[in-house]
Short mmCIF file of C-alpha atoms in Angstrom, two decimals:
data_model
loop_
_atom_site.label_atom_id
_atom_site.label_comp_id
_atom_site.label_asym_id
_atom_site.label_seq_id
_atom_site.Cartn_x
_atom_site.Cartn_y
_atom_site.Cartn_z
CA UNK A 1 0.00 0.00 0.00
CA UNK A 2 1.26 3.40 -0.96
CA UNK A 3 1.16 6.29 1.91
CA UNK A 4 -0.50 9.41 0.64
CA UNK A 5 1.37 11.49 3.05
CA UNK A 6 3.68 13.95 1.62
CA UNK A 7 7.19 12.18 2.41
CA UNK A 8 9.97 14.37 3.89
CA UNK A 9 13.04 12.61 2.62
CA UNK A 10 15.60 15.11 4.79
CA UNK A 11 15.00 16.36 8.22
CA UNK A 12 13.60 19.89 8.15
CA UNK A 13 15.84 22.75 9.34
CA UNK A 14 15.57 26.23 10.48
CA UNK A 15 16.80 28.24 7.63
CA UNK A 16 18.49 31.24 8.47
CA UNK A 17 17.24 34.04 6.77
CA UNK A 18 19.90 35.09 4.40
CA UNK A 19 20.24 36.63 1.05
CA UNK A 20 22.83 35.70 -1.66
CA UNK A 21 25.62 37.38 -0.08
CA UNK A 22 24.52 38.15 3.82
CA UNK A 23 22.34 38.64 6.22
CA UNK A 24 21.79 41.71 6.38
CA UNK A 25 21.92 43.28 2.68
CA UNK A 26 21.00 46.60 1.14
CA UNK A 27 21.31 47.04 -2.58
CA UNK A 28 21.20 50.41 -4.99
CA UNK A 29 19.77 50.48 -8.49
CA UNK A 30 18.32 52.95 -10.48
CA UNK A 31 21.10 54.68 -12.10
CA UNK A 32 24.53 54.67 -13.37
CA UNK A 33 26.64 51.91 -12.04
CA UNK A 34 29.69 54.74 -11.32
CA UNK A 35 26.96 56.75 -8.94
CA UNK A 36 25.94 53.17 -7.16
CA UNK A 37 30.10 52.53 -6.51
CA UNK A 38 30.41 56.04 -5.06
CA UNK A 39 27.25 56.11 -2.93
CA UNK A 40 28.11 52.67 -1.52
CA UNK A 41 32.17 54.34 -0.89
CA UNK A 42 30.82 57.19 0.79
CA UNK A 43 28.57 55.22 3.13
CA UNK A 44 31.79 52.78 3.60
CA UNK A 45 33.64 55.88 4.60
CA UNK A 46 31.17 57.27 7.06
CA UNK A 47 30.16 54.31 8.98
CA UNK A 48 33.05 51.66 8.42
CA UNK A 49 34.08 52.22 11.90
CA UNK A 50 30.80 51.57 13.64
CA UNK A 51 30.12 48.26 11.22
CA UNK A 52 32.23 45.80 9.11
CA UNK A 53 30.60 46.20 5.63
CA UNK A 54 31.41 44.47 1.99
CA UNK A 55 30.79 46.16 -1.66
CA UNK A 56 29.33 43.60 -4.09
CA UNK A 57 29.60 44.83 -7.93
CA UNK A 58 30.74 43.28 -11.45
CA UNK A 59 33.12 44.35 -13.43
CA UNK A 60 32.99 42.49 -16.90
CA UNK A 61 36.25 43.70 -19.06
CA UNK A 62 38.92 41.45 -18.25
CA UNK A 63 36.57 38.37 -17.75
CA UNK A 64 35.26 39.46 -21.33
CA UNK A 65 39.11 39.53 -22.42
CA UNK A 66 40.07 36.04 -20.71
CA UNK A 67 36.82 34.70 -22.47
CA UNK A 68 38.03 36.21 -25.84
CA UNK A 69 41.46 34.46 -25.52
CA UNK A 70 42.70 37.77 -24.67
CA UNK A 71 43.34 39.31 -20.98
CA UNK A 72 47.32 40.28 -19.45
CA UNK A 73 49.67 37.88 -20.48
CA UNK A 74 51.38 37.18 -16.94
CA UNK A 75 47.24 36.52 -15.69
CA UNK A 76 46.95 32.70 -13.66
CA UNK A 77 43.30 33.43 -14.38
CA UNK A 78 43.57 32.30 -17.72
CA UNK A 79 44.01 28.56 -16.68
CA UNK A 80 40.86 27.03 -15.63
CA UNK A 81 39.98 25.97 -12.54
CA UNK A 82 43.39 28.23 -10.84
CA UNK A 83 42.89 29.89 -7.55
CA UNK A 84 45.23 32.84 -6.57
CA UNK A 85 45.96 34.50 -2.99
CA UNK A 86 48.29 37.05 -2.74
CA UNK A 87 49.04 38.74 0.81
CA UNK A 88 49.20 42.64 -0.32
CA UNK A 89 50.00 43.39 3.52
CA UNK A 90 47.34 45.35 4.19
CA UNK A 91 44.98 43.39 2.65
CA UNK A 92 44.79 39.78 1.16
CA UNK A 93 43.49 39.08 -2.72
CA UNK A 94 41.68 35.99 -3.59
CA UNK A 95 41.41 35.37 -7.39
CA UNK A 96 39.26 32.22 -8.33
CA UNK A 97 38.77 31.22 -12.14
CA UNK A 98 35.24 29.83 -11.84
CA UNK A 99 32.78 30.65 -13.92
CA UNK A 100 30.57 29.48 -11.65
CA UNK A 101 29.84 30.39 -7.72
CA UNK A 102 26.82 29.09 -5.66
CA UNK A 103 25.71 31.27 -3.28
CA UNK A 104 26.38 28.78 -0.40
CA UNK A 105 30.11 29.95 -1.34
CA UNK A 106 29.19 33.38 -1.39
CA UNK A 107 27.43 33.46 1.76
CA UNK A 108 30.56 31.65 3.49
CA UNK A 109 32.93 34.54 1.75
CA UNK A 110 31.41 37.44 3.51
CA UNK A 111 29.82 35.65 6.60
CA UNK A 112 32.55 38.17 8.56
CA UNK A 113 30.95 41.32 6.94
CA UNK A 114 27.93 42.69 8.92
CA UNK A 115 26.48 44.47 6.04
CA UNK A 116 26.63 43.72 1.96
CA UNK A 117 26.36 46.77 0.17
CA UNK A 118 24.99 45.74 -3.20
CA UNK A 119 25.06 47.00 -7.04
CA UNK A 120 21.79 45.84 -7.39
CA UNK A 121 21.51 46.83 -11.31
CA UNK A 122 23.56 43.58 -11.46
CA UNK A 123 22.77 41.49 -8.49
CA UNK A 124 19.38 40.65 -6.42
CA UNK A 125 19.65 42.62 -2.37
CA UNK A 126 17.59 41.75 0.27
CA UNK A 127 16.65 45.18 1.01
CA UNK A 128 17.08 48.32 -1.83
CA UNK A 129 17.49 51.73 -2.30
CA UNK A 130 16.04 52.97 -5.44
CA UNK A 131 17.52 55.99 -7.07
CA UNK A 132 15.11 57.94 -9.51
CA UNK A 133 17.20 58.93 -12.05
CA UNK A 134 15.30 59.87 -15.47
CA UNK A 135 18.70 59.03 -17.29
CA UNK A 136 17.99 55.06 -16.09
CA UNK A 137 14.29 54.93 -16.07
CA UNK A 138 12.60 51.76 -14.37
CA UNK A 139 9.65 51.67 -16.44
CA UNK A 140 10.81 47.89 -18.03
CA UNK A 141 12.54 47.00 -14.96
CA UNK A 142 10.04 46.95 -12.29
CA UNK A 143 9.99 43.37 -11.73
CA UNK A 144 13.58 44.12 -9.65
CA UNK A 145 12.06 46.28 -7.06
CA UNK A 146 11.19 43.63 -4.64
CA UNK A 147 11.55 45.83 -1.38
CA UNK A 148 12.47 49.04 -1.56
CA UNK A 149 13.40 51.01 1.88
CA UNK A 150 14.46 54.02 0.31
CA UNK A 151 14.05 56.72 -2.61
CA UNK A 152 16.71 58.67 -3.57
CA UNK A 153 16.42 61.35 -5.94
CA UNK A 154 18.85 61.71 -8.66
CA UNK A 155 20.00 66.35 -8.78
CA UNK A 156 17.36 68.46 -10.44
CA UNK A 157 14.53 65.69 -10.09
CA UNK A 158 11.66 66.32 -7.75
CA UNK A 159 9.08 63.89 -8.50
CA UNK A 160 8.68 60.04 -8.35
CA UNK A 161 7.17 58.39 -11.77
CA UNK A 162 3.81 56.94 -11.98
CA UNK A 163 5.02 53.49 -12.21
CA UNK A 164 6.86 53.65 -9.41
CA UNK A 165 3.72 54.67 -7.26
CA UNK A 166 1.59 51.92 -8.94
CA UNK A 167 4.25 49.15 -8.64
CA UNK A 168 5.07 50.34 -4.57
CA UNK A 169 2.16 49.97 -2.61
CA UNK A 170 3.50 51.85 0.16
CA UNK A 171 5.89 54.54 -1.56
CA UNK A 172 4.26 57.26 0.30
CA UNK A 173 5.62 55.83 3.75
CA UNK A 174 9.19 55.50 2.23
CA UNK A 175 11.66 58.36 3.14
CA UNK A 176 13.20 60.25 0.36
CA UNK A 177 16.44 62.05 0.11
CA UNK A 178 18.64 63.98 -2.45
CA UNK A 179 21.34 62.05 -3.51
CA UNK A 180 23.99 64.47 -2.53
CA UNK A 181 22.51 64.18 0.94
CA UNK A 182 25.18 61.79 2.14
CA UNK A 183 24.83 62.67 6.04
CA UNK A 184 21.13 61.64 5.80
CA UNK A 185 22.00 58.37 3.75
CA UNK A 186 24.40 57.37 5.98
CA UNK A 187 22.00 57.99 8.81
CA UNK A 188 19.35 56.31 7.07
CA UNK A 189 22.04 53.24 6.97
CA UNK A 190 22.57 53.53 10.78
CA UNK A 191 19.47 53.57 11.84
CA UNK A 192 18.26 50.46 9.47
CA UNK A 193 21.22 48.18 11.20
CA UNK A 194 20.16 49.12 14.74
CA UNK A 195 16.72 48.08 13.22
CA UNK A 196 18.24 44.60 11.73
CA UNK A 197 19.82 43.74 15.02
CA UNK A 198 19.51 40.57 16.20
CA UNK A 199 17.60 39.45 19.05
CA UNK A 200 18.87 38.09 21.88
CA UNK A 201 18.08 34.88 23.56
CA UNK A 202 19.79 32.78 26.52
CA UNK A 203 21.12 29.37 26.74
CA UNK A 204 21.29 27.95 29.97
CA UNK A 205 24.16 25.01 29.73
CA UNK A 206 22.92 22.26 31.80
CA UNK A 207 24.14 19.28 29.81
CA UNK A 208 27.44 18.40 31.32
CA UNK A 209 27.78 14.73 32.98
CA UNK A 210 28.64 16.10 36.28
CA UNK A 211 30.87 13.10 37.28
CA UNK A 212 32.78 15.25 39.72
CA UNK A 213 29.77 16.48 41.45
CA UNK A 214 28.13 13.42 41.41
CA UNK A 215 24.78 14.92 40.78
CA UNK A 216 23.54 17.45 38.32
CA UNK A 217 25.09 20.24 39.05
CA UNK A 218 22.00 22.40 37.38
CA UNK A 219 19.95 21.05 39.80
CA UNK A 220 21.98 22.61 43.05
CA UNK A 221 20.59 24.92 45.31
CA UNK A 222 22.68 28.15 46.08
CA UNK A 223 20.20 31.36 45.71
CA UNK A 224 16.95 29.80 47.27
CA UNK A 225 16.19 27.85 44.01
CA UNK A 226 17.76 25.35 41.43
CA UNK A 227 20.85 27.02 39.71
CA UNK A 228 19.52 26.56 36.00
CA UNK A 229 16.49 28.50 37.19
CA UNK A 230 18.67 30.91 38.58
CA UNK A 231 20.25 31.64 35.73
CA UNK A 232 17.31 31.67 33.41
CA UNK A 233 15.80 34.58 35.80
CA UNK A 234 19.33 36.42 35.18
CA UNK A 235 18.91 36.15 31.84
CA UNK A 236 14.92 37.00 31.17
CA UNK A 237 15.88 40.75 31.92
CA UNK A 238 17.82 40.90 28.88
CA UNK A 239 16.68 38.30 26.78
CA UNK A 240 13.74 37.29 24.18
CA UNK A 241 14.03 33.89 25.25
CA UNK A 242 15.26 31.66 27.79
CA UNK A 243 16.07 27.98 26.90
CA UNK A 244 18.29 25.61 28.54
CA UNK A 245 20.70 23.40 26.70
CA UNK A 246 20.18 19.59 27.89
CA UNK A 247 21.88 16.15 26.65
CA UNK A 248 19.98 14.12 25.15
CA UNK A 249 18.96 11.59 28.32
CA UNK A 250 18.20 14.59 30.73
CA UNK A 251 14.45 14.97 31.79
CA UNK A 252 13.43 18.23 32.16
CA UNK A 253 10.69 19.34 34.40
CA UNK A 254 8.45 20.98 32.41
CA UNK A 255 5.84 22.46 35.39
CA UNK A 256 7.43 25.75 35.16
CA UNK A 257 6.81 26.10 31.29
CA UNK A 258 10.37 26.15 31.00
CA UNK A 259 11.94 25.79 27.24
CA UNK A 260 14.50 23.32 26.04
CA UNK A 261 16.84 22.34 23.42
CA UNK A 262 18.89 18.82 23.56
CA UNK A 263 21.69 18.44 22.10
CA UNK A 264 21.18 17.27 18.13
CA UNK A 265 25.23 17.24 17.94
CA UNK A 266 25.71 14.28 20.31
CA UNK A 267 28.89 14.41 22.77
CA UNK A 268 30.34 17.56 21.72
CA UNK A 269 29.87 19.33 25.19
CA UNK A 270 29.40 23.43 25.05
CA UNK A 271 29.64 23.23 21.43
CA UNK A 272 27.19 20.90 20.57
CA UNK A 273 25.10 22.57 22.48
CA UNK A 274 25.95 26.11 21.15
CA UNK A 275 25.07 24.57 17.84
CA UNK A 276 22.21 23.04 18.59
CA UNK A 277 20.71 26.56 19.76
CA UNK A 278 21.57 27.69 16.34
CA UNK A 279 19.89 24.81 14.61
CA UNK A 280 16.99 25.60 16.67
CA UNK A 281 16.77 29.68 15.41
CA UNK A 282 19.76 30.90 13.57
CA UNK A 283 18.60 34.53 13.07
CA UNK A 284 19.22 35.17 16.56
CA UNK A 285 21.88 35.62 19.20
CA UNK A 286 22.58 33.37 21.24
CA UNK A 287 23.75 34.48 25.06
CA UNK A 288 25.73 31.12 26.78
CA UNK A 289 25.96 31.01 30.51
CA UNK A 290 27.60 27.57 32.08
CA UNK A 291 24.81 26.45 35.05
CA UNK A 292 28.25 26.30 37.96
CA UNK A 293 28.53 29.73 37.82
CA UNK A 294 27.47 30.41 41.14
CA UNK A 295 29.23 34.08 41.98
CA UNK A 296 27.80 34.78 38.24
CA UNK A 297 26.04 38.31 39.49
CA UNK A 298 23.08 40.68 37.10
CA UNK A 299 25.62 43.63 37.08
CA UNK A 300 27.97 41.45 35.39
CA UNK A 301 25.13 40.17 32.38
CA UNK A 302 24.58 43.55 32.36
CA UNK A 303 27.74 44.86 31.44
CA UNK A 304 28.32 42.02 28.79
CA UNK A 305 24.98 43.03 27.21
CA UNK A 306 25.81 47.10 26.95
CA UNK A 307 29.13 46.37 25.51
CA UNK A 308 27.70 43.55 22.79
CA UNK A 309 29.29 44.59 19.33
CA UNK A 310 27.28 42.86 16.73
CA UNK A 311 29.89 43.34 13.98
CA UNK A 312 32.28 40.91 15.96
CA UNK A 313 31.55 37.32 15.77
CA UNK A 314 31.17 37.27 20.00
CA UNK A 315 31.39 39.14 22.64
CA UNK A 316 32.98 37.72 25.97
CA UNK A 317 34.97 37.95 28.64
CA UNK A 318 38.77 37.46 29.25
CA UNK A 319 38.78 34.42 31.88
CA UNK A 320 39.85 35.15 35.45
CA UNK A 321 44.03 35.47 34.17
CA UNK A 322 43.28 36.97 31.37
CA UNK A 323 45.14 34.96 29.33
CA UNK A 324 42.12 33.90 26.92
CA UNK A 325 38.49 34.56 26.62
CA UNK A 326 35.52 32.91 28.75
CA UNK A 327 33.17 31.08 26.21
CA UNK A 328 30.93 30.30 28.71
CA UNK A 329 29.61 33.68 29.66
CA UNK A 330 29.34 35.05 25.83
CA UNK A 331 27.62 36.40 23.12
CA UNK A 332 27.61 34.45 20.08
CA UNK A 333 25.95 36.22 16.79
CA UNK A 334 24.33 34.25 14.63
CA UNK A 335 27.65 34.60 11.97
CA UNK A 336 28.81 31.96 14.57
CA UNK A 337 26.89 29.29 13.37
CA UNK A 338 28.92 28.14 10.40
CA UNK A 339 31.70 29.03 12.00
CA UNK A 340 31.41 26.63 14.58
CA UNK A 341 30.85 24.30 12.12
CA UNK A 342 33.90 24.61 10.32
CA UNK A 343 36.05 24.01 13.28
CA UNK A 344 34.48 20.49 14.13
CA UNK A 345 35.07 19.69 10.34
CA UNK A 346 38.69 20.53 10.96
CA UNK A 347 38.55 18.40 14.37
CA UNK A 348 38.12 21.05 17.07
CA UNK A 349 35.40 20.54 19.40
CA UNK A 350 36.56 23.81 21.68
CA UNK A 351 34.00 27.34 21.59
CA UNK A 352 37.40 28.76 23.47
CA UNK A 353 39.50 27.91 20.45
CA UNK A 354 36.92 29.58 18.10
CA UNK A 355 37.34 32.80 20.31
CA UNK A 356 40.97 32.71 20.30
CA UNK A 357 41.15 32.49 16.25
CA UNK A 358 38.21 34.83 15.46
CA UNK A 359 37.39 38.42 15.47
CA UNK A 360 35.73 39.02 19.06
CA UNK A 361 34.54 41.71 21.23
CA UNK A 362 36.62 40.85 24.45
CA UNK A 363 36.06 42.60 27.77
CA UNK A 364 37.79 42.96 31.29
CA UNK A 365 34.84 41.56 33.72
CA UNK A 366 33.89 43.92 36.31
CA UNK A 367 34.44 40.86 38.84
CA UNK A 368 36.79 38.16 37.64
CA UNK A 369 35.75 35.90 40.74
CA UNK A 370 32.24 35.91 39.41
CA UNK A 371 33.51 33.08 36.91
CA UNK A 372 34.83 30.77 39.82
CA UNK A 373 33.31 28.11 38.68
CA UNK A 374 31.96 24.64 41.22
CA UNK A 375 32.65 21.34 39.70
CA UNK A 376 32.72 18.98 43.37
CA UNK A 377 30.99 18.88 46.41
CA UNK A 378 33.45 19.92 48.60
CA UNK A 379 33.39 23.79 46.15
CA UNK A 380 30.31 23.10 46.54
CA UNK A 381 30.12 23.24 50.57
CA UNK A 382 32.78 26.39 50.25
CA UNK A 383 30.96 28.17 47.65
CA UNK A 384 27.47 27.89 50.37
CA UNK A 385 29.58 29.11 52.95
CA UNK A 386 30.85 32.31 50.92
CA UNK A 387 27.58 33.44 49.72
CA UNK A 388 25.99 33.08 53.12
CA UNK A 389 28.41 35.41 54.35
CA UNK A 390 28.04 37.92 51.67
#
């Protein structure tokens, strides 16, 4: 008998929500493709220190020459299939000869960048800024104005075209600037990243064996209830979301309406449960607190959260010598997410190693013996006695 049920051959996943090139992407059409390269330099310039940004454009004459047989003789692109890096000390070059890019590839290119600026004449942008230029009308070329967040008006023009109006629904609630009004551009551009900002939610880590302890440490009573529901109060001030990250073979008492991710990477500690927040929603942040963090204090979240930079890839704390940071009090964007992958494909199962070798917000704690952490029961007994005296 054949099933008339719809079969799912692969298990479903949370897609994050990501364009061809990034998360967050905002592309310019309209007019000339000089104008679009020196709008997106000038908003570069203005607000390159507040956010890490990447230019997308094409530039067809020398891949036109290589495919004519033509192109610089001393050129490695005109082999097929040749990739090139050159370290210009300032910078580093990476020349592929591939005619053909998915934008899986793309996506893991720029994952770094917090914001894709966009040519849009040439490529799709999750978000646009169309320029009304009557030197490039749009008349033919409608179908590319998916959603527009801004009109810009090219000098000497005043008024938007008809088709415009009928094709935008809601081009009367869209702001609209003068080109040459690159102060309100760029302010436009701030204000729609604070608005892109990813939520925050917090992962309570709970899933350790606790061999040393002897019983679940998450379970432990030093602040007049469990610690994991400890924790999960420090956190709700701050965060969309509370969840705590179990193993798979923890039961979880659900009476308090408490939520709950277990580990889908199996045996991977912190990290598989990191990831497994992500698989769970990837458009979000993800704030990790380890449940033996008894000294763990709300002025201390609170610090972490004011200084969270969403351009790094995390924002943590050095660990109680300094020497390297704390990934278990940390802010993990959602950029982490395939880069935590990548280091288990290359065999490293450490979120401290990931720190160490990527670009991180890292703060001095306002307490370092707040991350004293209680792993046996004779801490255990000592940590009681401290906090009863404080």
């Amino acid at each position: 008998m054949i099933s008339k049920d719809k079969h799912q051959k692969h298990v479903q996943l949370a897609k994050p929500s990501l364009g061809d090139y990034g998360r967050i992407e905002l592309g310019f059409l309209g007019t000339s493709c000089s104008t679009i390269q020196k709008i997106a330099q000038q908003i570069i310039q203005h607000l390159s220190v507040s956010y890490k940004m990447a230019y997308v454009d094409a530039d067809h004459k020398e891949g036109d020459e290589l495919l004519a047989g033509g192109g610089k003789e001393d050129s490695l692109m005109q082999f097929a299939d040749v990739v090139e890096l050159r370290d210009k000390i300032v910078f580093k070059r990476l020349d592929r000869r591939q005619e053909q890019v998915s934008v899986f590839e793309q996506r893991e290119w720029l994952n770094n960048q917090e914001l894709v600026l966009i040519n849009a004449n040439h490529f799709k942008a999750k978000d646009q800024v169309l320029v009304i230029d009557p030197k490039k009308p749009m008349d033919k070329k409608l179908a590319k104005l998916t959603r527009v967040r801004l009109l810009l008006l090219q000098e000497g023009h005043t008024t938007i075209p008809d088709c415009i109006k009928t094709h935008i629904s809601n081009w009367e609630e869209l702001p609209v600037l003068k080109i040459g009004e690159t102060d309100k551009i760029c302010s436009f551009v701030d204000e729609f990243m604070k608005e892109s900002r990813p939520p925050l939610n917090g992962l309570v880590l709970i899933g350790g064996k606790s061999s040393r302890m002897n019983r679940d440490k998450s379970n432990l009573t030093y602040h007049d209830k469990s610690q994991k529901d400890h924790i999960s109060d420090l956190l709700t001030k701050h965060c969309k979301d509370v969840y705590l990250s179990c193993n798979s073979e923890q039961d979880i008492d659900r009476d308090n309406n408490q939520l709950a991710i277990k580990d889908k990477i199996i045996g991977m500690g912190p990290m598989g449960g990191l990831i497994s927040a992500f698989m769970e929603n990837p458009d979000v942040a993800w704030l990790s607190v380890a449940c033996d963090l008894p000294f763990l204090s709300q002025k201390t979240l609170d610090f972490l959260i004011s200084n969270r930079n969403p351009s790094k890839l995390a924002t943590c704390f050095l660990d109680p010598e300094s020497k390297f940071p704390e990934p278990l009090v940390t802010i993990w964007e959602p950029r982490a997410y395939p880069v935590l992958f990548r280091y288990l494909s290359q065999g490293y199962s450490c979120p401290r190693k990931v720190l160490i070798n990527s670009d991180v917000e890292l703060l001095q704690a306002p307490d370092k013996e707040e991350f004293h952490n209680v792993n046996d029961p004779d801490s255990y007994e000592a940590a009681l006695k401290v906090l009863k005296n404080h």
